[in-house]
């Protein structure tokens, strides 16, 4: 561990949009806390996309890139970054989101002063090409039952203690967990007694648009159901009354995207019923399946 590096930022990249990638990287360069390194794992991108990744890595000397010769999936790519991480903390970042300038400083100070937590996430603003259109609020102190509806952590907003990820072998790179890597990870860590906290501030701009919401295929919904079943059983929250939550991914597949965005906008402007919003299967939550996250994990 290099004591001069406090935070290692890990990002899996696969055939990225150049403009989005540049904005994502520049949001890291603009952090008020500057003791970081950024590891980009090019997960087998096509030749026409490699120049954009090299260009992004060239924006700052603290950024470097590793490459997988073929697309292996997001979990594998992130594990490659974790193995090379030299920081005391590991922060997730995706290639199409943007971190607020104060994100690292606030998360670092929180973890330094709250040893009882092994990671911290935050709330996020949802945005697309037209700007911010909603917010996503995460449970402040997630418990086992908070996993029933969806993962209670916004994955790219999270900063971990590096030792926790390394000790527990990072993400599981398998076909079953694909596009559910983070959901499985957080349930596994909770089962082992580790705990996280969500800072109740919007420290991340979380890209979510209509195309990304429509991307998830039925095969991935079925895999998420299996992850839910196994995870709930291990956490001790699987019972007849919670079985409907196992099938939520299927129900989410039939909800119109336009209705999801409308309900979020209503919530923002008029305090729309939280219960009604949550009943829509939380499809705007990018956990576990968002277009670019899905692309990064190898579709």
mmCIF file of C-alpha atoms in Angstrom:
data_model
loop_
_atom_site.group_PDB
_atom_site.id
_atom_site.type_symbol
_atom_site.label_atom_id
_atom_site.label_comp_id
_atom_site.label_asym_id
_atom_site.label_seq_id
_atom_site.Cartn_x
_atom_site.Cartn_y
_atom_site.Cartn_z
ATOM 1 C CA UNK A 1 0.000 0.000 0.000
ATOM 2 C CA UNK A 2 1.321 3.412 -1.029
ATOM 3 C CA UNK A 3 0.698 5.840 1.856
ATOM 4 C CA UNK A 4 0.756 8.789 -0.543
ATOM 5 C CA UNK A 5 -2.343 7.367 -2.246
ATOM 6 C CA UNK A 6 -5.440 7.490 -0.083
ATOM 7 C CA UNK A 7 -8.039 6.470 -2.674
ATOM 8 C CA UNK A 8 -7.898 4.100 -5.633
ATOM 9 C CA UNK A 9 -10.684 4.742 -8.130
ATOM 10 C CA UNK A 10 -11.678 1.643 -10.106
ATOM 11 C CA UNK A 11 -13.579 1.733 -13.403
ATOM 12 C CA UNK A 12 -14.383 -0.979 -15.911
ATOM 13 C CA UNK A 13 -14.617 0.370 -19.468
ATOM 14 C CA UNK A 14 -16.032 -1.358 -22.527
ATOM 15 C CA UNK A 15 -16.639 0.443 -25.853
ATOM 16 C CA UNK A 16 -17.274 3.750 -24.071
ATOM 17 C CA UNK A 17 -18.919 6.911 -25.323
ATOM 18 C CA UNK A 18 -15.946 9.282 -25.586
ATOM 19 C CA UNK A 19 -17.702 12.412 -24.352
ATOM 20 C CA UNK A 20 -19.250 10.641 -21.363
ATOM 21 C CA UNK A 21 -15.950 9.007 -20.450
ATOM 22 C CA UNK A 22 -14.095 12.324 -20.570
ATOM 23 C CA UNK A 23 -16.681 13.970 -18.305
ATOM 24 C CA UNK A 24 -16.511 11.065 -15.870
ATOM 25 C CA UNK A 25 -12.705 11.235 -15.643
ATOM 26 C CA UNK A 26 -12.649 15.026 -15.397
ATOM 27 C CA UNK A 27 -15.053 14.828 -12.454
ATOM 28 C CA UNK A 28 -12.398 12.765 -10.659
ATOM 29 C CA UNK A 29 -9.627 15.192 -11.558
ATOM 30 C CA UNK A 30 -11.793 18.009 -10.132
ATOM 31 C CA UNK A 31 -12.115 16.391 -6.689
ATOM 32 C CA UNK A 32 -11.321 18.586 -3.691
ATOM 33 C CA UNK A 33 -9.340 15.645 -2.297
ATOM 34 C CA UNK A 34 -6.402 14.963 -4.587
ATOM 35 C CA UNK A 35 -4.631 11.960 -2.983
ATOM 36 C CA UNK A 36 -5.981 9.438 -5.484
ATOM 37 C CA UNK A 37 -5.097 7.169 -8.356
ATOM 38 C CA UNK A 38 -7.514 6.012 -11.043
ATOM 39 C CA UNK A 39 -7.357 2.590 -12.672
ATOM 40 C CA UNK A 40 -9.230 2.119 -15.937
ATOM 41 C CA UNK A 41 -9.667 -1.485 -17.031
ATOM 42 C CA UNK A 42 -10.331 -1.669 -20.768
ATOM 43 C CA UNK A 43 -12.422 -4.811 -20.845
ATOM 44 C CA UNK A 44 -11.625 -5.880 -24.413
ATOM 45 C CA UNK A 45 -12.969 -2.815 -26.205
ATOM 46 C CA UNK A 46 -13.058 -2.783 -30.009
ATOM 47 C CA UNK A 47 -10.100 -1.019 -31.694
ATOM 48 C CA UNK A 48 -12.138 2.067 -32.599
ATOM 49 C CA UNK A 49 -12.806 2.761 -28.907
ATOM 50 C CA UNK A 50 -9.299 2.255 -27.568
ATOM 51 C CA UNK A 51 -8.064 5.716 -28.517
ATOM 52 C CA UNK A 52 -10.765 7.337 -26.375
ATOM 53 C CA UNK A 53 -9.673 5.235 -23.394
ATOM 54 C CA UNK A 54 -6.004 6.122 -23.955
ATOM 55 C CA UNK A 55 -6.980 9.782 -24.261
ATOM 56 C CA UNK A 56 -8.894 9.635 -20.986
ATOM 57 C CA UNK A 57 -5.934 7.984 -19.231
ATOM 58 C CA UNK A 58 -3.685 10.747 -20.565
ATOM 59 C CA UNK A 59 -5.668 13.501 -18.850
ATOM 60 C CA UNK A 60 -3.723 13.075 -15.610
ATOM 61 C CA UNK A 61 -0.539 11.281 -14.575
ATOM 62 C CA UNK A 62 -2.402 9.594 -11.722
ATOM 63 C CA UNK A 63 -4.566 7.678 -14.196
ATOM 64 C CA UNK A 64 -3.409 4.473 -15.816
ATOM 65 C CA UNK A 65 -5.042 1.790 -17.907
ATOM 66 C CA UNK A 66 -4.901 -1.994 -17.933
ATOM 67 C CA UNK A 67 -6.438 -4.079 -20.675
ATOM 68 C CA UNK A 68 -8.188 -7.422 -21.025
ATOM 69 C CA UNK A 69 -7.630 -8.951 -24.443
ATOM 70 C CA UNK A 70 -11.251 -10.013 -24.581
ATOM 71 C CA UNK A 71 -14.435 -8.894 -22.890
ATOM 72 C CA UNK A 72 -14.644 -10.711 -19.539
ATOM 73 C CA UNK A 73 -17.408 -8.770 -17.802
ATOM 74 C CA UNK A 74 -17.575 -5.988 -15.232
ATOM 75 C CA UNK A 75 -16.808 -8.182 -12.210
ATOM 76 C CA UNK A 76 -13.615 -9.497 -13.792
ATOM 77 C CA UNK A 77 -12.567 -6.006 -14.878
ATOM 78 C CA UNK A 78 -13.119 -4.538 -11.411
ATOM 79 C CA UNK A 79 -11.150 -7.369 -9.820
ATOM 80 C CA UNK A 80 -8.235 -6.526 -12.104
ATOM 81 C CA UNK A 81 -8.382 -2.979 -10.765
ATOM 82 C CA UNK A 82 -8.681 -4.126 -7.139
ATOM 83 C CA UNK A 83 -5.543 -6.269 -7.447
ATOM 84 C CA UNK A 84 -3.578 -3.229 -8.589
ATOM 85 C CA UNK A 85 -5.111 -0.735 -6.162
ATOM 86 C CA UNK A 86 -2.576 0.880 -3.831
ATOM 87 C CA UNK A 87 -4.916 3.118 -1.855
ATOM 88 C CA UNK A 88 -6.295 2.632 1.631
ATOM 89 C CA UNK A 89 -9.749 3.083 0.163
ATOM 90 C CA UNK A 90 -11.294 1.940 -3.108
ATOM 91 C CA UNK A 91 -13.919 4.107 -4.777
ATOM 92 C CA UNK A 92 -16.207 2.887 -7.532
ATOM 93 C CA UNK A 93 -16.808 5.019 -10.570
ATOM 94 C CA UNK A 94 -18.494 4.275 -13.887
ATOM 95 C CA UNK A 95 -17.520 5.602 -17.282
ATOM 96 C CA UNK A 96 -20.702 7.585 -17.870
ATOM 97 C CA UNK A 97 -21.445 9.074 -14.424
ATOM 98 C CA UNK A 98 -20.021 12.179 -12.774
ATOM 99 C CA UNK A 99 -18.865 12.646 -9.191
ATOM 100 C CA UNK A 100 -19.504 15.887 -7.348
ATOM 101 C CA UNK A 101 -16.213 17.662 -6.456
ATOM 102 C CA UNK A 102 -16.624 17.065 -2.725
ATOM 103 C CA UNK A 103 -17.509 13.361 -3.008
ATOM 104 C CA UNK A 104 -14.134 11.818 -2.104
ATOM 105 C CA UNK A 105 -13.389 14.290 0.677
ATOM 106 C CA UNK A 106 -16.722 13.665 2.406
ATOM 107 C CA UNK A 107 -16.593 9.892 2.043
ATOM 108 C CA UNK A 108 -12.960 9.707 3.173
ATOM 109 C CA UNK A 109 -13.618 11.817 6.260
ATOM 110 C CA UNK A 110 -16.689 9.739 7.099
ATOM 111 C CA UNK A 111 -14.788 6.444 6.972
ATOM 112 C CA UNK A 112 -11.873 7.897 8.904
ATOM 113 C CA UNK A 113 -14.201 8.884 11.756
ATOM 114 C CA UNK A 114 -16.647 5.958 11.663
ATOM 115 C CA UNK A 115 -14.676 2.749 12.031
ATOM 116 C CA UNK A 116 -17.874 0.728 12.516
ATOM 117 C CA UNK A 117 -18.639 1.003 8.774
ATOM 118 C CA UNK A 118 -16.662 -0.697 6.004
ATOM 119 C CA UNK A 119 -17.979 1.373 3.100
ATOM 120 C CA UNK A 120 -20.089 4.404 2.383
ATOM 121 C CA UNK A 121 -22.282 5.360 -0.544
ATOM 122 C CA UNK A 122 -24.539 8.346 -1.118
ATOM 123 C CA UNK A 123 -27.712 9.558 -2.737
ATOM 124 C CA UNK A 124 -27.583 10.581 -6.380
ATOM 125 C CA UNK A 125 -29.136 12.852 -8.958
ATOM 126 C CA UNK A 126 -30.446 11.060 -12.053
ATOM 127 C CA UNK A 127 -29.583 12.651 -15.364
ATOM 128 C CA UNK A 128 -29.560 12.061 -19.106
ATOM 129 C CA UNK A 129 -28.681 14.072 -22.191
ATOM 130 C CA UNK A 130 -31.249 16.696 -21.276
ATOM 131 C CA UNK A 131 -30.046 17.209 -17.711
ATOM 132 C CA UNK A 132 -31.100 16.173 -14.213
ATOM 133 C CA UNK A 133 -34.596 14.683 -14.104
ATOM 134 C CA UNK A 134 -34.820 13.086 -10.655
ATOM 135 C CA UNK A 135 -33.030 11.867 -7.553
ATOM 136 C CA UNK A 136 -32.350 8.498 -5.985
ATOM 137 C CA UNK A 137 -32.362 8.295 -2.199
ATOM 138 C CA UNK A 138 -30.617 5.359 -0.542
ATOM 139 C CA UNK A 139 -31.376 4.003 2.931
ATOM 140 C CA UNK A 140 -29.079 5.712 5.435
ATOM 141 C CA UNK A 141 -28.134 2.583 7.381
ATOM 142 C CA UNK A 142 -29.200 -0.432 5.273
ATOM 143 C CA UNK A 143 -30.257 -3.627 7.011
ATOM 144 C CA UNK A 144 -30.981 -7.087 5.647
ATOM 145 C CA UNK A 145 -34.616 -6.302 4.865
ATOM 146 C CA UNK A 146 -33.529 -3.339 2.714
ATOM 147 C CA UNK A 147 -32.282 -5.875 0.141
ATOM 148 C CA UNK A 148 -35.809 -7.094 -0.545
ATOM 149 C CA UNK A 149 -36.843 -4.395 -3.016
ATOM 150 C CA UNK A 150 -33.460 -3.613 -4.564
ATOM 151 C CA UNK A 151 -29.850 -3.186 -3.550
ATOM 152 C CA UNK A 152 -29.714 -0.420 -0.925
ATOM 153 C CA UNK A 153 -26.417 0.959 -2.241
ATOM 154 C CA UNK A 154 -25.932 2.948 -5.442
ATOM 155 C CA UNK A 155 -22.933 1.035 -6.712
ATOM 156 C CA UNK A 156 -20.862 3.776 -8.444
ATOM 157 C CA UNK A 157 -21.328 6.058 -5.426
ATOM 158 C CA UNK A 158 -19.595 3.688 -2.998
ATOM 159 C CA UNK A 159 -16.169 3.959 -1.372
ATOM 160 C CA UNK A 160 -14.844 0.820 0.389
ATOM 161 C CA UNK A 161 -12.072 0.134 2.816
ATOM 162 C CA UNK A 162 -9.654 -1.614 0.463
ATOM 163 C CA UNK A 163 -8.935 -4.450 2.899
ATOM 164 C CA UNK A 164 -12.606 -5.485 2.894
ATOM 165 C CA UNK A 165 -12.703 -6.024 -0.862
ATOM 166 C CA UNK A 166 -9.329 -7.746 -0.986
ATOM 167 C CA UNK A 167 -9.995 -10.003 1.990
ATOM 168 C CA UNK A 168 -13.314 -11.114 0.524
ATOM 169 C CA UNK A 169 -12.064 -11.701 -3.046
ATOM 170 C CA UNK A 170 -13.860 -8.749 -4.605
ATOM 171 C CA UNK A 171 -16.605 -9.445 -7.115
ATOM 172 C CA UNK A 172 -17.676 -12.879 -8.362
ATOM 173 C CA UNK A 173 -17.103 -13.054 -12.156
ATOM 174 C CA UNK A 174 -19.671 -15.624 -13.246
ATOM 175 C CA UNK A 175 -22.525 -15.809 -15.696
ATOM 176 C CA UNK A 176 -25.001 -16.035 -12.839
ATOM 177 C CA UNK A 177 -23.958 -12.746 -11.226
ATOM 178 C CA UNK A 178 -23.528 -10.808 -14.481
ATOM 179 C CA UNK A 179 -25.267 -7.432 -14.164
ATOM 180 C CA UNK A 180 -25.954 -8.307 -10.515
ATOM 181 C CA UNK A 181 -22.320 -8.167 -9.359
ATOM 182 C CA UNK A 182 -22.861 -5.420 -6.831
ATOM 183 C CA UNK A 183 -26.122 -6.834 -5.472
ATOM 184 C CA UNK A 184 -24.418 -10.161 -4.783
ATOM 185 C CA UNK A 185 -21.361 -8.464 -3.274
ATOM 186 C CA UNK A 186 -23.307 -6.345 -0.807
ATOM 187 C CA UNK A 187 -25.477 -9.268 0.319
ATOM 188 C CA UNK A 188 -22.358 -11.415 0.762
ATOM 189 C CA UNK A 189 -20.625 -8.732 2.830
ATOM 190 C CA UNK A 190 -23.716 -8.165 4.970
ATOM 191 C CA UNK A 191 -23.870 -11.908 5.638
ATOM 192 C CA UNK A 192 -20.305 -11.729 6.987
ATOM 193 C CA UNK A 193 -21.186 -8.920 9.359
ATOM 194 C CA UNK A 194 -19.790 -5.969 7.404
ATOM 195 C CA UNK A 195 -21.904 -2.845 7.231
ATOM 196 C CA UNK A 196 -22.211 0.238 5.045
ATOM 197 C CA UNK A 197 -23.660 3.712 5.379
ATOM 198 C CA UNK A 198 -25.180 6.054 2.801
ATOM 199 C CA UNK A 199 -24.374 9.729 3.197
ATOM 200 C CA UNK A 200 -27.653 11.566 2.702
ATOM 201 C CA UNK A 201 -26.309 13.938 0.069
ATOM 202 C CA UNK A 202 -26.276 13.797 -3.723
ATOM 203 C CA UNK A 203 -22.572 13.149 -4.261
ATOM 204 C CA UNK A 204 -23.038 11.482 -7.659
ATOM 205 C CA UNK A 205 -24.657 12.355 -10.977
ATOM 206 C CA UNK A 206 -26.057 9.003 -12.052
ATOM 207 C CA UNK A 207 -26.723 8.625 -15.761
ATOM 208 C CA UNK A 208 -30.055 6.985 -16.455
ATOM 209 C CA UNK A 209 -32.033 7.398 -19.647
ATOM 210 C CA UNK A 210 -34.870 5.695 -21.456
ATOM 211 C CA UNK A 211 -32.575 3.523 -23.537
ATOM 212 C CA UNK A 212 -30.743 2.243 -20.483
ATOM 213 C CA UNK A 213 -33.964 1.327 -18.736
ATOM 214 C CA UNK A 214 -35.158 -0.652 -21.723
ATOM 215 C CA UNK A 215 -31.882 -2.574 -22.128
ATOM 216 C CA UNK A 216 -32.280 -5.390 -19.611
ATOM 217 C CA UNK A 217 -33.176 -8.709 -21.194
ATOM 218 C CA UNK A 218 -35.357 -11.408 -19.687
ATOM 219 C CA UNK A 219 -32.357 -13.714 -19.189
ATOM 220 C CA UNK A 220 -30.776 -11.186 -16.833
ATOM 221 C CA UNK A 221 -34.049 -10.719 -14.985
ATOM 222 C CA UNK A 222 -34.208 -14.473 -14.401
ATOM 223 C CA UNK A 223 -30.617 -14.491 -13.126
ATOM 224 C CA UNK A 224 -31.424 -11.656 -10.754
ATOM 225 C CA UNK A 225 -34.305 -13.723 -9.412
ATOM 226 C CA UNK A 226 -31.877 -16.528 -8.591
ATOM 227 C CA UNK A 227 -29.458 -14.078 -6.927
ATOM 228 C CA UNK A 228 -32.342 -12.750 -4.856
ATOM 229 C CA UNK A 229 -33.519 -16.221 -3.851
ATOM 230 C CA UNK A 230 -30.084 -17.386 -2.770
ATOM 231 C CA UNK A 231 -29.172 -14.107 -1.096
ATOM 232 C CA UNK A 232 -32.438 -13.796 0.814
ATOM 233 C CA UNK A 233 -32.124 -17.387 2.002
ATOM 234 C CA UNK A 234 -28.600 -16.842 3.316
ATOM 235 C CA UNK A 235 -29.588 -13.559 4.995
ATOM 236 C CA UNK A 236 -32.531 -15.281 6.708
ATOM 237 C CA UNK A 237 -35.183 -13.110 5.086
ATOM 238 C CA UNK A 238 -36.650 -15.686 2.691
ATOM 239 C CA UNK A 239 -40.156 -16.643 3.774
ATOM 240 C CA UNK A 240 -43.596 -16.887 2.140
ATOM 241 C CA UNK A 241 -44.272 -13.201 2.759
ATOM 242 C CA UNK A 242 -41.055 -12.143 1.002
ATOM 243 C CA UNK A 243 -41.260 -14.472 -2.003
ATOM 244 C CA UNK A 244 -42.977 -11.773 -4.115
ATOM 245 C CA UNK A 245 -39.738 -9.795 -3.890
ATOM 246 C CA UNK A 246 -37.897 -12.666 -5.560
ATOM 247 C CA UNK A 247 -40.128 -12.187 -8.606
ATOM 248 C CA UNK A 248 -39.864 -8.386 -8.733
ATOM 249 C CA UNK A 249 -37.430 -8.405 -11.722
ATOM 250 C CA UNK A 250 -40.109 -10.046 -13.867
ATOM 251 C CA UNK A 251 -42.740 -7.542 -12.810
ATOM 252 C CA UNK A 252 -40.351 -4.688 -13.569
ATOM 253 C CA UNK A 253 -40.047 -5.824 -17.165
ATOM 254 C CA UNK A 254 -43.619 -4.869 -17.982
ATOM 255 C CA UNK A 255 -43.669 -1.360 -16.481
ATOM 256 C CA UNK A 256 -43.513 1.372 -19.167
ATOM 257 C CA UNK A 257 -40.341 3.460 -18.943
ATOM 258 C CA UNK A 258 -42.278 6.649 -19.582
ATOM 259 C CA UNK A 259 -44.387 5.926 -16.499
ATOM 260 C CA UNK A 260 -41.269 5.397 -14.378
ATOM 261 C CA UNK A 261 -39.798 8.766 -15.365
ATOM 262 C CA UNK A 262 -43.158 10.493 -14.957
ATOM 263 C CA UNK A 263 -43.552 9.185 -11.430
ATOM 264 C CA UNK A 264 -40.068 10.309 -10.449
ATOM 265 C CA UNK A 265 -40.718 13.787 -11.811
ATOM 266 C CA UNK A 266 -43.996 13.895 -9.882
ATOM 267 C CA UNK A 267 -42.203 12.862 -6.725
ATOM 268 C CA UNK A 268 -39.679 15.663 -7.185
ATOM 269 C CA UNK A 269 -42.249 18.381 -7.912
ATOM 270 C CA UNK A 270 -45.216 17.372 -5.809
ATOM 271 C CA UNK A 271 -44.009 14.918 -3.167
ATOM 272 C CA UNK A 272 -45.665 11.966 -4.914
ATOM 273 C CA UNK A 273 -46.483 8.949 -2.723
ATOM 274 C CA UNK A 274 -43.304 7.077 -1.816
ATOM 275 C CA UNK A 275 -45.228 3.826 -1.627
ATOM 276 C CA UNK A 276 -46.494 4.202 -5.189
ATOM 277 C CA UNK A 277 -43.036 5.087 -6.469
ATOM 278 C CA UNK A 278 -41.466 2.052 -4.813
ATOM 279 C CA UNK A 279 -44.168 -0.246 -6.155
ATOM 280 C CA UNK A 280 -42.855 0.390 -9.661
ATOM 281 C CA UNK A 281 -39.988 -2.010 -8.857
ATOM 282 C CA UNK A 282 -37.502 0.823 -8.496
ATOM 283 C CA UNK A 283 -36.529 0.538 -12.164
ATOM 284 C CA UNK A 284 -34.621 3.799 -12.127
ATOM 285 C CA UNK A 285 -32.279 2.236 -9.590
ATOM 286 C CA UNK A 286 -29.266 1.174 -11.663
ATOM 287 C CA UNK A 287 -28.747 -1.772 -9.414
ATOM 288 C CA UNK A 288 -28.236 -4.221 -10.858
ATOM 289 C CA UNK A 289 -28.987 -3.394 -14.521
ATOM 290 C CA UNK A 290 -28.203 -0.138 -16.283
ATOM 291 C CA UNK A 291 -27.339 0.158 -19.962
ATOM 292 C CA UNK A 292 -23.768 1.347 -19.648
ATOM 293 C CA UNK A 293 -23.145 -0.746 -16.568
ATOM 294 C CA UNK A 294 -24.497 -3.662 -18.565
ATOM 295 C CA UNK A 295 -22.328 -2.816 -21.548
ATOM 296 C CA UNK A 296 -19.296 -2.492 -19.284
ATOM 297 C CA UNK A 297 -20.021 -5.937 -17.947
ATOM 298 C CA UNK A 298 -20.027 -7.428 -21.380
ATOM 299 C CA UNK A 299 -23.382 -7.866 -23.083
#
